[in-house]
Coordinates of C-alpha atoms in Angstrom, one line a residue:
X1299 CA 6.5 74.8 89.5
X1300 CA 8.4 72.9 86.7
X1301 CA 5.4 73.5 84.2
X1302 CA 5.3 77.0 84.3
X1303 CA 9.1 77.1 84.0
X1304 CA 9.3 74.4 81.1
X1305 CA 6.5 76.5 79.1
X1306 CA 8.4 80.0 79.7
X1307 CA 11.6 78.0 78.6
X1308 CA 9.4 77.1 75.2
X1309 CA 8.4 80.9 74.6
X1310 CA 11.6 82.1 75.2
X1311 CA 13.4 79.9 72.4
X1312 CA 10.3 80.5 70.4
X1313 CA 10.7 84.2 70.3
X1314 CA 14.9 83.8 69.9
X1315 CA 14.5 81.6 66.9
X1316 CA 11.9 85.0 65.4
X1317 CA 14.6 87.1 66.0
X1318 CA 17.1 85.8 64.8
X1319 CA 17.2 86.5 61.3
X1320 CA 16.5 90.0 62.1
X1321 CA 19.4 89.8 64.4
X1322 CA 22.4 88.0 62.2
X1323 CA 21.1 90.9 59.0
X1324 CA 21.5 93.7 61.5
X1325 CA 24.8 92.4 62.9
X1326 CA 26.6 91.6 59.2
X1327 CA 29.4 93.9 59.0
X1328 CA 29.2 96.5 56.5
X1329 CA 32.2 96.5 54.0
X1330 CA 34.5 99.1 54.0
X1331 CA 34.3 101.2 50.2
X1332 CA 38.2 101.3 49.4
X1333 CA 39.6 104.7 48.3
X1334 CA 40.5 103.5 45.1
X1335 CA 36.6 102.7 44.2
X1336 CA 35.5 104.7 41.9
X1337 CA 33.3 107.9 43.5
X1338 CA 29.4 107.7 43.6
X1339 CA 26.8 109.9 41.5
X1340 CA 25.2 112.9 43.2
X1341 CA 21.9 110.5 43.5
X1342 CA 24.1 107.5 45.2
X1343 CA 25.5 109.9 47.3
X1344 CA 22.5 111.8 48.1
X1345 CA 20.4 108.5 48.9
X1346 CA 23.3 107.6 51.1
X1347 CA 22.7 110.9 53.5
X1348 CA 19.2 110.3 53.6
X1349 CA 19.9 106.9 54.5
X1350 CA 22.6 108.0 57.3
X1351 CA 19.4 110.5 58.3
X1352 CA 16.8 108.2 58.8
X1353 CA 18.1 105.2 60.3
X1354 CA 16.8 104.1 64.0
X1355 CA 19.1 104.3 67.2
X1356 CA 21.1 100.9 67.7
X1357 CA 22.3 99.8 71.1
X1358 CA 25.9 100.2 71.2
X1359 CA 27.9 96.8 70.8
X1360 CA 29.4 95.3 73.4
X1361 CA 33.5 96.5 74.0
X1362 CA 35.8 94.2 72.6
X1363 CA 38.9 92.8 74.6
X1364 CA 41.7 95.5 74.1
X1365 CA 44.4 93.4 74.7
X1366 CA 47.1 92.6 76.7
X1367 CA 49.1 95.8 76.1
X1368 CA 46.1 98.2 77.0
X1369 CA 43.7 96.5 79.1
X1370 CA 46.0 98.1 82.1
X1371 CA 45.1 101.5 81.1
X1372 CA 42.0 101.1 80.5
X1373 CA 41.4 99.0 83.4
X1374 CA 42.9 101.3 85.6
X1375 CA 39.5 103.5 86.2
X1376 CA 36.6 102.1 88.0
X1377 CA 34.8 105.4 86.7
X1378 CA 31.4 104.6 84.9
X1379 CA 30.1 107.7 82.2
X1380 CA 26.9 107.4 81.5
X1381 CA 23.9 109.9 80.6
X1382 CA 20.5 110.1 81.0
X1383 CA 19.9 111.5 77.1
X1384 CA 19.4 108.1 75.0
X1385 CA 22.4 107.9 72.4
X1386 CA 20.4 108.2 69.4
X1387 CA 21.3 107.2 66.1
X1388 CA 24.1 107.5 63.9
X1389 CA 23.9 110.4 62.8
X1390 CA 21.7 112.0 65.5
X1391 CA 20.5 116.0 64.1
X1392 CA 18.1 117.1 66.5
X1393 CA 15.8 120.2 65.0
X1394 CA 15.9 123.3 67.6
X1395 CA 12.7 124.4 68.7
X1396 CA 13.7 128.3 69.2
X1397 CA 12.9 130.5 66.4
X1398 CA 15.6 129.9 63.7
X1399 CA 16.1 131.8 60.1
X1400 CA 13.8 130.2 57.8
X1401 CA 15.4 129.0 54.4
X1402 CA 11.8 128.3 52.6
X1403 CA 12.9 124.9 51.4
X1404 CA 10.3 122.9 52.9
X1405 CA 10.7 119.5 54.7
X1406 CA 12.7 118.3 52.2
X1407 CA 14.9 120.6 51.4
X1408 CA 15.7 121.0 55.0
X1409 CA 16.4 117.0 55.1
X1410 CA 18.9 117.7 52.0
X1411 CA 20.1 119.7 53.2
X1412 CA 21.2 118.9 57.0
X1413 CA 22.0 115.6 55.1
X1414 CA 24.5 117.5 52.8
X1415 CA 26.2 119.1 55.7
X1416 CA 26.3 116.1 58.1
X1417 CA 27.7 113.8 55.5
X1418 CA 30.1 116.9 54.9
X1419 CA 31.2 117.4 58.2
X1420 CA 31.5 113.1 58.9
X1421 CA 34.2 113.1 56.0
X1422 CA 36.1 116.4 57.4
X1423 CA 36.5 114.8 61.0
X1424 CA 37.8 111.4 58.8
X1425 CA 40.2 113.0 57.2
X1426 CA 41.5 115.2 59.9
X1427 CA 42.4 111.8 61.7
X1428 CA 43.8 110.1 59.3
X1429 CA 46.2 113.6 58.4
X1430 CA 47.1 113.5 62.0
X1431 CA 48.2 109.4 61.8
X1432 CA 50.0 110.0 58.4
X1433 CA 51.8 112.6 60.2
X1434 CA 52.8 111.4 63.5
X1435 CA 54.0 107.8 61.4
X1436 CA 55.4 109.4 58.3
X1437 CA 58.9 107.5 57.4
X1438 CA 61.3 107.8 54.8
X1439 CA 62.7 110.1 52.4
X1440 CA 60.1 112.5 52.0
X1441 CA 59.3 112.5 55.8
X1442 CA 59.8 116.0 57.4
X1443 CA 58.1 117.6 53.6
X1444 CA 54.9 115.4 54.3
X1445 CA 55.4 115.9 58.2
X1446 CA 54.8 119.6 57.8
X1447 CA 52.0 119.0 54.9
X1448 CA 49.7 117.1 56.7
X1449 CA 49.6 119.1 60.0
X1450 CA 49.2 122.1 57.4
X1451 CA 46.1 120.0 56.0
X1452 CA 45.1 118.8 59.3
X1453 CA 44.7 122.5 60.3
X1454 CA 43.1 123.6 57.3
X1455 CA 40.2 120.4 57.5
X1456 CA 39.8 121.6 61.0
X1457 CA 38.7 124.8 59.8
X1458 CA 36.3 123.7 57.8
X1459 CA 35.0 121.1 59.9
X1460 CA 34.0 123.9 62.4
X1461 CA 32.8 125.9 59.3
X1462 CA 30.4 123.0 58.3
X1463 CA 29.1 122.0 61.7
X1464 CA 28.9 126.2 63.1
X1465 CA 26.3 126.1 59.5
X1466 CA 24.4 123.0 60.7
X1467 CA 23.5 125.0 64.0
X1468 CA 22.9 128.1 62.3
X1469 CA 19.9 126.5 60.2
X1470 CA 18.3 125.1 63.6
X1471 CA 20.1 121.3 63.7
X1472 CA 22.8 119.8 66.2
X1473 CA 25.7 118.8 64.5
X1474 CA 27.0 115.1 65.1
X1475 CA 30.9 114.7 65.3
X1476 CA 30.5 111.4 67.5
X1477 CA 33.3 108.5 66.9
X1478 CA 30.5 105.9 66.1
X1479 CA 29.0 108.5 62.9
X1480 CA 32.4 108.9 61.2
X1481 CA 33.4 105.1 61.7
X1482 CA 29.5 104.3 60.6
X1483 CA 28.7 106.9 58.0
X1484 CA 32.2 107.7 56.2
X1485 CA 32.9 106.5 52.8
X1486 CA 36.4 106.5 53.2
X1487 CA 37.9 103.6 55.3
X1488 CA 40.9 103.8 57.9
X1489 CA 44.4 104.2 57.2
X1490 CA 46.7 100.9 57.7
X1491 CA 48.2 101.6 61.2
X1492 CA 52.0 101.5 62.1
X1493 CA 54.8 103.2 60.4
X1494 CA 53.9 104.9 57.0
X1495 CA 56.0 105.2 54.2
X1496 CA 56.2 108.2 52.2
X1497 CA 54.8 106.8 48.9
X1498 CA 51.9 105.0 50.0
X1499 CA 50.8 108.2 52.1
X1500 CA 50.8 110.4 48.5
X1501 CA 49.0 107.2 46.9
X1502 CA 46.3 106.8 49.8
X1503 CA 46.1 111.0 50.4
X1504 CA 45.6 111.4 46.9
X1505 CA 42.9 108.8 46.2
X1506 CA 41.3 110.1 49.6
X1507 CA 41.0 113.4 48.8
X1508 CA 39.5 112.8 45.4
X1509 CA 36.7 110.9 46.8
X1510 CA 35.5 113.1 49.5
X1511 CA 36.2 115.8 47.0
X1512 CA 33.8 114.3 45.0
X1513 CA 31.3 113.6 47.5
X1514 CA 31.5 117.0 48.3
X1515 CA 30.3 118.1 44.9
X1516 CA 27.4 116.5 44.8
X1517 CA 26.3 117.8 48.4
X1518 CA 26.8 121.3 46.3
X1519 CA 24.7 119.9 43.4
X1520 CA 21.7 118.4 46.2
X1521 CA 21.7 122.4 48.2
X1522 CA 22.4 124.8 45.6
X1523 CA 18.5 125.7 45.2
X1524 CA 17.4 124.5 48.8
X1525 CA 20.0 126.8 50.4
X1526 CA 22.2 128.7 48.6
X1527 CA 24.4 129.6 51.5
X1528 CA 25.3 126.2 52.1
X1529 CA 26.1 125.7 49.0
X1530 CA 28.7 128.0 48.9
X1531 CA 30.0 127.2 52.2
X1532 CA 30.5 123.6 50.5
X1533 CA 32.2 125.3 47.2
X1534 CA 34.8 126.6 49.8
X1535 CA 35.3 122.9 51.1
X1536 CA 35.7 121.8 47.7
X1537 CA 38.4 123.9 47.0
X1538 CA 40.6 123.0 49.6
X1539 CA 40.3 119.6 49.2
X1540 CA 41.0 119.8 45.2
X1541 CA 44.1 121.9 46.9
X1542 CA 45.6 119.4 49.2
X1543 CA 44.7 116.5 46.8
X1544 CA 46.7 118.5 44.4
X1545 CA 49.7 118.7 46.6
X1546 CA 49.9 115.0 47.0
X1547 CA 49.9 114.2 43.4
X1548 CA 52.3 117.1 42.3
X1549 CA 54.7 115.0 44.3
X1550 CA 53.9 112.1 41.7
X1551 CA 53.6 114.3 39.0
X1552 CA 54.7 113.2 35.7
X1553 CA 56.5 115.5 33.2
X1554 CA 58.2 115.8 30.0
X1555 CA 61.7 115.3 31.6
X1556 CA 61.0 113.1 34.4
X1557 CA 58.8 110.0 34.3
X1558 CA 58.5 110.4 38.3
X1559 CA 57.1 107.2 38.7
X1560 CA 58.4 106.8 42.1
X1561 CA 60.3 103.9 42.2
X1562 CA 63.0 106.2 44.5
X1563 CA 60.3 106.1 47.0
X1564 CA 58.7 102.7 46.8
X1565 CA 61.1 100.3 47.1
X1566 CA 62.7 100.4 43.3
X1567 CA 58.9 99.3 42.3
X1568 CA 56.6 102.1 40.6
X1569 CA 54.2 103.7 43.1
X1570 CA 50.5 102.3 41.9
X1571 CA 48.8 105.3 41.8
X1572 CA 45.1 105.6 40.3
X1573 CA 45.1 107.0 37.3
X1574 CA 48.6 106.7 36.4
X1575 CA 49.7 104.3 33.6
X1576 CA 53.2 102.4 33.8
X1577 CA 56.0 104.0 31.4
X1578 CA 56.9 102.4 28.3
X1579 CA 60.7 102.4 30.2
X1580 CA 61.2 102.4 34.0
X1581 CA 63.9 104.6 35.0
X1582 CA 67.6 103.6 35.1
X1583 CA 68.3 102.9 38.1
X1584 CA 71.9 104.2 39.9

């Protein structure tokens, strides 16, 4: 009996040593792109969706500890949810099998352009929860303004989120507005958590919206000949999002009479927004 064990015990740590490069590459942490980096080409971005398409289902990772202030809550069920449908990956677009409008793109045009749309839709959700934290946690002087802008923007992302992911059905594909896809497939990272202030919300708003903005140009640029409807659809997106990143930099706005550099707001210090160079002369201040 001890030979057969010993020699399964051999096999065993045999096959764990195979894995485990496999294992520590697949586990690295991917590195958050900050908002300030500068926004990728239409090919960088369009490799990325194709990327987000095409990668395999992963097991989910096991739950971290959620410490001592939680774990009471979420202890408090005993109720297990659980499916029989596998999760699939991250993004997961299933393609309908009922009759659906055919756009004439081929296989890959159809891939760029569910890609275009998912991606699309993945950056809509983030920044509809990241409006929603910037609003329940604005502070200081510019609070109640920015309180009232982001649920306005909030409401307006929502709108096109649905837009984006009713267009995703109507071509034949199941949209994907899991958790895991946004926090694995967005380009822009979280928000810093806790109480915001007013100026770094306009700095990280800003910068925010001018990536996805961005993003969302070169999903224009990768459908406009594989299907033109979603290409407009996108043009809409790209609107409003030039539109609410306008609003946060007008706040910041320089002019001829004011160097609005927003010391006022940022603790006597000049807000560092991208973009912006310092003045030749801060402000006196009172």
């Amino acid at each position: 009996m001890t030979r057969p064990i010993h020699t399964l015990a051999i096999t065993l740590l045999l096959a764990s040593t195979a894995l485990s490069p496999a294992l520590a590459r697949e586990a690295a942490p991917g590195v958050s792109s900050p908002v300030k980096a500068a926004a990728p080409s239409a090919t960088q971005i369009l490799a990325r969706m194709q990327v987000a398409q095409e990668t395999n289902a992963t097991p989910p990772a096991a739950s971290q500890p959620s410490g001592t202030k939680t774990e009471g809550v979420r202890q408090s069920s005993q109720t297990q949810v659980t499916s029989r449908q596998p999760l699939g990956a991250f993004p997961t677009n299933e393609v309908s099998r009922q009759p659906v409008i055919d756009l004439g793109a081929g296989e890959d045009g159809m891939r760029k352009n569910v890609a275009a749309l998912q991606q699309t839709l993945t950056e809509l959700q983030q920044l509809q929860l990241q409006t929603k934290q910037a609003h329940w946690n604005a502070s200081g002087t510019l609070y109640y303004p920015l309180h009232l802008l982001l649920q306005e923007h909030y409401e307006g992302l929502s709108k096109y989120a649905d837009t984006i992911a009713e267009r995703l059905l109507a071509v034949g594909v199941s949209a994907d507005g899991r958790a895991n896809t946004i926090v694995k497939t967005s380009g822009v990272p979280e928000i810093p958590g806790g109480f915001l202030d007013d100026a770094q919300i306009l700095v990280w708003f800003t910068n925010a919206y001018k990536r996805v903005g961005e993003e969302v140009h070169a999903a224009i640029k990768a459908t406009e000949d594989v299907d033109p409807t979603t290409s407009n659809l996108l043009q809409e997106v790209e609107h409003g999002i030039a539109k609410y990143q306008w609003q946060m930099r007008a706040q910041l706005q320089r002019t001829h009479t004011d160097p609005n550099t927003g010391w006022d707001l940022n603790d006597n210090k000049p807000v560092d927004l991208q973009g912006q160079q310092a003045p030749a002369q801060a402000p006196a201040k009172p």
